Amino acid sequence: MSARVAPAADPAAIAEAATILRNGGIVAFPTETVYGLGANALDVRAVARVFEAKARPSFDPLIVHLAGAGDLSTVADGRDPRVARLAARFWPGPLTLVLPRRPAVPDLVTSGLDTVGVRVPDHPAAHALLAAAQVPVAAPSANLFGYVSPTTAAHVVEQLGDAVDLVLDGGPCRVGVESTVLSLAGGAPRLLRPGGVAREDLERALGVTLEVAPPAERPLAPGQLLQHYATRTPLRLLNGRPPDLTSPGRVGLLAFTPTPARGYVAVEVLATDGSPVTAAARLFAALRRLDALGLELILAEPCPETGLGLAILDRLRRAAARGA
Ligand code: TXA
Ligand code: MG
């Protein structure tokens, strides 16, 4: 048996998905970043099913998704004035705020931390689902633990199949990389994961400079585990433009912009326009296509480290760390 898939634009499908969530089931749904695998965040048994479906270690905390910033107080303490400022500027959108949590949130969602990650997704189907379910929805990316995040419903079905009660198909995700995770819990803001909101935009809104917290400083964001977002095929991140290959081999190329490089079995170009925004939207699907070819190696060309380029490089470095 394989997963049931329904069009995310169909109000009947949204109503059914909301009922499933309210009854303790799990639903994969599109967001502007990647597909999420959702459960009622206040229902421990439902959340446990999400971990089971993903084969995810339970020490990795989940992001809680809300229909609007007005629902924040159920799950988090949002009294910090920076919360209102950031919410007004970036929600709905690809920004996750890590805030002090409320007691209603089960330990399984936060993996026992005294903080919770929350965001308001910017996608009509995600919004409709959250509004109809009337519960906060804990949702990690809808992939097997450690693998590349899904940006289409087909990606979800391939990996999670009938472990999910319903998959809402909203087409390809617009942003294509996961949300930026920013911690406001305890003093200076800390960038735990670069993502769909550019660091530069956050810096402007907060009036501070932000460094990406090094792994040692973010033991509490295990989504930052090195070797996350990895393909099964070994991947190496190049230092510059792709070389011509001279020795024969089954090598694929993930190029940032069009390239004359020769000798590759397959080439995926992420951005003919040179924009990291375009590249981010295509990144995970391109990695999955290359990974399906049974290659010996994938070489990846770096992109500029500005805007969404920071998130792309972060994902590629992690993919490259696998087996390194
Ligand atoms: O765009 C996204 O964020 C997607 C969509 C579905 O919303 N979700 C996503 O979830 O990427 P996930 O579980 O794959 O990654 C969540 C990240 C992890 O790095 C996790 O460690 C971090 O958020 N996180 C969640 N709660 C946290 C907390 N209380 N403290 C620190 N990091 C937290
Ligand atoms: Mg993930």
Short mmCIF file of C-alpha atoms and ligand atoms in Angstrom, two decimals:
data_model
loop_
_atom_site.label_atom_id
_atom_site.label_comp_id
_atom_site.label_asym_id
_atom_site.label_seq_id
_atom_site.Cartn_x
_atom_site.Cartn_y
_atom_site.Cartn_z
CA MET A 1 0.00 0.00 0.00
CA SER A 2 1.33 3.46 -0.74
CA ALA A 3 0.52 6.86 0.70
CA ARG A 4 -2.71 8.64 -0.07
CA VAL A 5 -2.08 11.91 -1.89
CA ALA A 6 -4.65 14.70 -2.22
CA PRO A 7 -4.45 18.11 -3.91
CA ALA A 8 -3.58 20.81 -1.36
CA ALA A 9 -5.79 23.31 -3.20
CA ASP A 10 -8.90 21.18 -2.54
CA PRO A 11 -10.81 22.50 0.52
CA ALA A 12 -12.18 19.00 1.18
CA ALA A 13 -8.62 17.64 1.37
CA ILE A 14 -7.63 20.41 3.80
CA ALA A 15 -10.68 19.65 5.97
CA GLU A 16 -9.82 15.95 5.98
CA ALA A 17 -6.16 16.64 6.82
CA ALA A 18 -7.22 18.89 9.69
CA THR A 19 -9.47 16.14 11.06
CA ILE A 20 -6.61 13.65 10.82
CA LEU A 21 -4.37 16.01 12.80
CA ARG A 22 -7.03 16.60 15.44
CA ASN A 23 -7.48 12.82 15.78
CA GLY A 24 -3.80 12.14 16.38
CA GLY A 25 -2.77 11.29 12.81
CA ILE A 26 0.17 12.58 10.76
CA VAL A 27 -0.06 14.60 7.56
CA ALA A 28 2.62 15.71 5.10
CA PHE A 29 1.95 19.22 3.84
CA PRO A 30 3.64 21.82 1.64
CA THR A 31 5.21 24.96 3.05
CA GLU A 32 7.10 27.70 1.21
CA THR A 33 10.42 26.09 2.27
CA VAL A 34 10.10 22.28 2.14
CA TYR A 35 7.37 19.71 2.86
CA GLY A 36 6.69 19.11 6.55
CA LEU A 37 5.47 16.01 8.34
CA GLY A 38 2.94 17.34 10.83
CA ALA A 39 1.29 16.20 14.03
CA ASN A 40 -0.69 17.96 16.73
CA ALA A 41 2.14 19.48 18.80
CA LEU A 42 0.17 19.01 22.02
CA ASP A 43 -0.44 15.27 21.43
CA VAL A 44 2.60 13.22 22.51
CA ARG A 45 1.47 10.02 20.83
CA ALA A 46 0.96 11.79 17.50
CA VAL A 47 4.39 13.44 17.76
CA ALA A 48 5.93 10.05 18.53
CA ARG A 49 4.54 8.75 15.23
CA VAL A 50 6.40 11.52 13.39
CA PHE A 51 9.72 10.42 14.88
CA GLU A 52 8.90 6.83 14.01
CA ALA A 53 8.00 7.62 10.39
CA LYS A 54 11.26 9.56 9.90
CA ALA A 55 13.43 7.13 11.84
CA ARG A 56 14.55 10.29 13.62
CA PRO A 57 16.46 10.22 16.92
CA SER A 58 14.20 11.72 19.53
CA PHE A 59 16.86 14.19 20.68
CA ASP A 60 16.19 16.42 17.70
CA PRO A 61 13.63 19.12 18.57
CA LEU A 62 10.76 19.90 16.18
CA ILE A 63 9.53 23.24 14.89
CA VAL A 64 5.99 24.15 15.92
CA HIS A 65 3.94 25.69 13.09
CA LEU A 66 1.22 28.25 13.77
CA ALA A 67 -1.52 29.80 11.63
CA GLY A 68 -0.58 33.26 12.87
CA ALA A 69 1.59 35.11 15.39
CA GLY A 70 -1.55 35.55 17.50
CA ASP A 71 -1.35 31.86 18.45
CA LEU A 72 2.17 32.18 19.83
CA SER A 73 1.27 32.38 23.51
CA THR A 74 -0.08 28.80 23.57
CA VAL A 75 3.39 27.39 22.97
CA ALA A 76 5.99 30.10 23.66
CA ASP A 77 6.77 33.20 25.67
CA GLY A 78 6.82 35.92 23.04
CA ARG A 79 7.05 38.94 25.34
CA ASP A 80 10.57 39.84 24.20
CA PRO A 81 9.98 43.01 22.11
CA ARG A 82 12.22 41.64 19.35
CA VAL A 83 9.63 38.90 18.75
CA ALA A 84 6.91 41.35 17.70
CA ARG A 85 9.36 43.23 15.51
CA LEU A 86 10.61 40.11 13.73
CA ALA A 87 7.11 38.61 13.44
CA ALA A 88 5.77 41.79 11.84
CA ARG A 89 8.64 41.81 9.36
CA PHE A 90 9.11 38.10 8.54
CA TRP A 91 5.90 36.19 9.38
CA PRO A 92 4.37 34.48 7.61
CA GLY A 93 7.71 33.34 6.20
CA PRO A 94 10.79 31.13 6.47
CA LEU A 95 11.98 32.28 9.91
CA THR A 96 11.91 30.00 12.98
CA LEU A 97 12.29 31.73 16.34
CA VAL A 98 13.62 29.76 19.30
CA LEU A 99 11.86 31.13 22.38
CA PRO A 100 11.19 30.12 25.99
CA ARG A 101 8.52 27.44 25.87
CA ARG A 102 5.18 27.09 27.61
CA PRO A 103 4.46 24.03 29.79
CA ALA A 104 1.72 22.82 27.38
CA VAL A 105 4.40 21.78 24.88
CA PRO A 106 5.44 18.15 25.46
CA ASP A 107 9.10 17.34 26.11
CA LEU A 108 9.12 15.14 23.03
CA VAL A 109 8.61 18.22 20.81
CA THR A 110 11.46 20.20 22.36
CA SER A 111 13.55 17.15 23.27
CA GLY A 112 13.39 18.33 26.83
CA LEU A 113 14.78 21.82 26.16
CA ASP A 114 13.25 24.80 27.92
CA THR A 115 12.88 26.47 24.52
CA VAL A 116 10.67 25.81 21.50
CA GLY A 117 11.15 26.65 17.81
CA VAL A 118 8.10 28.31 16.22
CA ARG A 119 7.21 29.66 12.83
CA VAL A 120 4.25 30.81 10.72
CA PRO A 121 4.62 29.31 7.24
CA ASP A 122 3.91 31.41 4.15
CA HIS A 123 1.95 28.96 2.04
CA PRO A 124 -1.81 29.06 1.40
CA ALA A 125 -2.34 25.32 1.98
CA ALA A 126 -0.21 25.28 5.15
CA HIS A 127 -2.12 28.28 6.42
CA ALA A 128 -5.50 26.74 5.59
CA LEU A 129 -4.51 23.49 7.30
CA LEU A 130 -3.24 25.19 10.47
CA ALA A 131 -6.32 27.41 10.65
CA ALA A 132 -8.68 24.45 10.18
CA ALA A 133 -6.86 22.14 12.60
CA GLN A 134 -6.90 24.78 15.34
CA VAL A 135 -3.92 23.15 17.01
CA PRO A 136 -0.21 24.02 16.82
CA VAL A 137 1.47 21.57 14.44
CA ALA A 138 4.92 20.12 15.13
CA ALA A 139 6.57 19.30 11.82
CA PRO A 140 10.08 18.37 10.79
CA SER A 141 10.96 18.14 7.11
CA ALA A 142 9.17 15.10 5.62
CA ASN A 143 12.28 13.05 4.74
CA LEU A 144 14.02 10.11 6.37
CA PHE A 145 16.40 11.34 9.08
CA GLY A 146 19.64 12.73 7.68
CA TYR A 147 18.53 12.80 4.03
CA VAL A 148 17.84 15.75 1.74
CA SER A 149 14.55 17.58 2.53
CA PRO A 150 11.57 17.07 0.17
CA THR A 151 10.45 19.90 -2.10
CA THR A 152 7.70 17.97 -3.92
CA ALA A 153 4.96 15.58 -2.79
CA ALA A 154 6.61 12.82 -4.87
CA HIS A 155 9.79 13.20 -2.75
CA VAL A 156 7.69 12.59 0.38
CA VAL A 157 5.94 9.54 -1.04
CA GLU A 158 9.24 8.00 -2.18
CA GLN A 159 10.70 8.06 1.33
CA LEU A 160 7.84 7.93 3.79
CA GLY A 161 5.17 6.10 1.78
CA ASP A 162 2.34 4.70 3.85
CA ALA A 163 3.86 5.73 7.19
CA VAL A 164 1.90 8.96 6.57
CA ASP A 165 -1.91 9.16 6.80
CA LEU A 166 -2.24 11.74 4.04
CA VAL A 167 0.09 13.73 1.78
CA LEU A 168 -1.17 17.13 0.60
CA ASP A 169 0.30 17.90 -2.83
CA GLY A 170 0.89 21.61 -3.32
CA GLY A 171 3.46 21.32 -6.12
CA PRO A 172 7.12 22.34 -5.80
CA CYS A 173 8.12 24.51 -2.82
CA ARG A 174 8.88 28.13 -3.68
CA VAL A 175 11.91 28.76 -1.41
CA GLY A 176 13.43 25.27 -1.49
CA VAL A 177 15.68 25.43 1.60
CA GLU A 178 14.48 25.18 5.19
CA SER A 179 13.69 28.13 7.43
CA THR A 180 16.36 30.22 9.10
CA VAL A 181 16.54 29.26 12.81
CA LEU A 182 17.23 32.22 15.12
CA SER A 183 17.44 31.85 18.88
CA LEU A 184 16.20 34.72 21.03
CA ALA A 185 16.28 32.62 24.18
CA GLY A 186 18.94 34.07 26.43
CA GLY A 187 20.58 37.34 25.49
CA ALA A 188 22.16 38.05 22.14
CA PRO A 189 20.35 36.58 19.11
CA ARG A 190 22.08 33.53 17.68
CA LEU A 191 21.78 32.20 14.12
CA LEU A 192 21.47 28.42 14.59
CA ARG A 193 20.72 27.52 10.98
CA PRO A 194 20.99 29.69 7.86
CA GLY A 195 17.87 29.32 5.72
CA GLY A 196 15.13 30.99 3.71
CA VAL A 197 15.43 34.42 5.36
CA ALA A 198 18.80 35.95 4.47
CA ARG A 199 21.17 36.73 7.34
CA GLU A 200 21.58 40.27 5.99
CA ASP A 201 17.82 40.92 6.31
CA LEU A 202 17.81 39.69 9.91
CA GLU A 203 20.83 41.83 10.75
CA ARG A 204 19.08 44.90 9.38
CA ALA A 205 15.89 44.15 11.33
CA LEU A 206 17.77 43.52 14.60
CA GLY A 207 20.52 46.10 14.19
CA VAL A 208 23.22 43.57 15.08
CA THR A 209 25.68 41.38 13.21
CA LEU A 210 25.00 37.65 13.30
CA GLU A 211 27.52 34.86 13.00
CA VAL A 212 26.34 31.34 12.20
CA ALA A 213 26.80 29.61 15.56
CA PRO A 214 29.56 26.97 15.29
CA PRO A 215 28.43 23.39 15.97
CA ALA A 216 30.02 23.41 19.43
CA GLU A 217 27.80 26.33 20.42
CA ARG A 218 24.61 24.72 19.22
CA PRO A 219 24.46 21.30 20.79
CA LEU A 220 20.81 22.08 21.25
CA ALA A 221 20.10 22.35 17.53
CA PRO A 222 20.87 18.84 16.37
CA GLY A 223 19.40 19.66 12.94
CA GLN A 224 22.88 21.12 12.77
CA LEU A 225 24.40 17.68 13.01
CA LEU A 226 27.22 17.45 10.56
CA GLN A 227 26.23 14.94 7.86
CA HIS A 228 22.66 16.17 7.76
CA TYR A 229 21.00 16.84 4.39
CA ALA A 230 23.22 14.16 2.85
CA THR A 231 22.88 12.28 -0.42
CA ARG A 232 23.72 8.57 -0.44
CA THR A 233 26.31 9.27 -3.12
CA PRO A 234 29.49 10.87 -1.73
CA LEU A 235 29.56 14.59 -2.48
CA ARG A 236 32.56 16.89 -2.65
CA LEU A 237 32.32 20.67 -2.55
CA LEU A 238 34.68 22.34 -5.04
CA ASN A 239 36.62 25.54 -4.32
CA GLY A 240 35.75 27.24 -7.58
CA ARG A 241 34.57 26.55 -11.11
CA PRO A 242 34.18 22.88 -12.09
CA PRO A 243 37.17 21.25 -13.80
CA ASP A 244 37.09 19.12 -16.96
CA LEU A 245 37.30 15.47 -15.95
CA THR A 246 40.09 13.57 -17.63
CA SER A 247 39.88 10.09 -16.10
CA PRO A 248 36.77 8.02 -16.80
CA GLY A 249 34.31 7.55 -13.96
CA ARG A 250 30.70 7.96 -13.02
CA VAL A 251 30.87 11.50 -11.69
CA GLY A 252 27.97 13.97 -11.61
CA LEU A 253 28.17 17.74 -11.36
CA LEU A 254 25.98 20.12 -9.40
CA ALA A 255 26.85 23.42 -11.07
CA PHE A 256 25.76 26.79 -9.72
CA THR A 257 25.69 28.48 -13.13
CA PRO A 258 26.03 27.07 -16.68
CA THR A 259 29.49 25.61 -17.31
CA PRO A 260 31.49 24.31 -20.27
CA ALA A 261 33.13 21.64 -18.07
CA ARG A 262 33.39 18.23 -19.74
CA GLY A 263 33.53 14.61 -18.73
CA TYR A 264 30.54 14.38 -16.35
CA VAL A 265 27.89 11.67 -16.62
CA ALA A 266 25.23 14.20 -15.59
CA VAL A 267 25.18 17.94 -14.95
CA GLU A 268 22.54 19.83 -12.97
CA VAL A 269 22.65 23.62 -13.29
CA LEU A 270 21.00 25.39 -10.36
CA ALA A 271 20.71 28.96 -11.60
CA THR A 272 20.98 30.07 -15.22
CA ASP A 273 20.35 33.59 -13.89
CA GLY A 274 23.12 33.37 -11.27
CA SER A 275 20.72 34.02 -8.41
CA PRO A 276 21.02 32.08 -5.14
CA VAL A 277 17.22 32.42 -4.78
CA THR A 278 16.76 30.44 -7.99
CA ALA A 279 19.44 27.95 -6.92
CA ALA A 280 17.84 27.39 -3.50
CA ALA A 281 14.49 26.53 -5.08
CA ARG A 282 16.15 23.88 -7.28
CA LEU A 283 18.81 22.54 -4.89
CA PHE A 284 17.19 19.53 -3.22
CA ALA A 285 15.40 18.20 -6.31
CA ALA A 286 18.67 18.42 -8.26
CA LEU A 287 20.54 16.56 -5.50
CA ARG A 288 17.89 13.83 -5.50
CA ARG A 289 18.08 13.45 -9.29
CA LEU A 290 21.87 13.08 -9.16
CA ASP A 291 21.61 10.71 -6.21
CA ALA A 292 19.27 8.43 -8.19
CA LEU A 293 21.87 7.83 -10.93
CA GLY A 294 24.12 5.44 -9.00
CA LEU A 295 27.15 7.73 -9.39
CA GLU A 296 30.51 7.26 -7.67
CA LEU A 297 30.78 10.92 -6.77
CA ILE A 298 28.94 14.23 -7.02
CA LEU A 299 31.05 17.37 -7.36
CA ALA A 300 29.32 20.57 -6.28
CA GLU A 301 30.26 24.07 -7.33
CA PRO A 302 30.05 26.65 -4.53
CA CYS A 303 27.78 29.70 -4.84
CA PRO A 304 28.40 33.17 -3.37
CA GLU A 305 27.95 33.26 0.40
CA THR A 306 25.41 36.12 0.30
CA GLY A 307 21.62 36.03 0.66
CA LEU A 308 20.30 32.47 0.36
CA GLY A 309 23.78 31.41 -0.77
CA LEU A 310 24.71 31.00 2.91
CA ALA A 311 21.95 28.40 3.36
CA ILE A 312 22.90 26.58 0.14
CA LEU A 313 26.57 26.35 1.17
CA ASP A 314 25.57 25.18 4.64
CA ARG A 315 23.56 22.30 3.14
CA LEU A 316 26.31 21.38 0.67
CA ARG A 317 28.99 21.38 3.40
CA ARG A 318 26.86 19.05 5.47
CA ALA A 319 26.20 16.77 2.52
CA ALA A 320 29.97 16.73 1.88
CA ALA A 321 30.72 15.87 5.52
CA ARG A 322 29.04 12.50 5.08
CA GLY A 323 31.72 9.87 4.87
CA ALA A 324 34.42 12.55 5.06
O1 TXA B 1 11.54 25.18 6.84
C1 TXA B 1 11.54 24.46 7.84
O2 TXA B 1 12.01 24.84 8.92
C2 TXA B 1 10.92 23.06 7.71
C3 TXA B 1 9.43 23.23 7.41
C4 TXA B 1 8.69 21.93 7.40
O3 TXA B 1 8.87 24.11 8.33
N1 TXA B 1 11.14 22.31 8.89
C5 TXA B 1 12.36 21.82 9.23
O4 TXA B 1 12.32 21.06 10.37
O5 TXA B 1 13.37 22.01 8.59
P1 TXA B 1 13.51 20.14 10.83
O6 TXA B 1 12.99 19.39 11.98
O7 TXA B 1 14.01 19.35 9.69
O8 TXA B 1 14.60 21.14 11.35
C6 TXA B 1 14.33 21.89 12.52
C7 TXA B 1 15.55 22.63 12.98
C8 TXA B 1 16.57 21.66 13.52
O9 TXA B 1 17.86 22.15 13.20
C9 TXA B 1 16.32 21.72 15.03
O10 TXA B 1 17.39 21.27 15.75
C10 TXA B 1 16.01 23.21 15.18
O11 TXA B 1 15.20 23.49 14.06
N2 TXA B 1 15.25 23.47 16.40
C11 TXA B 1 13.96 23.21 16.65
N3 TXA B 1 13.63 23.53 17.92
C12 TXA B 1 14.75 24.02 18.49
C13 TXA B 1 15.08 24.52 19.79
N4 TXA B 1 14.20 24.58 20.77
N5 TXA B 1 16.35 24.94 20.01
C14 TXA B 1 17.27 24.87 19.02
N6 TXA B 1 17.02 24.42 17.78
C15 TXA B 1 15.79 23.99 17.51
MG MG B 2 15.11 18.24 8.42
#
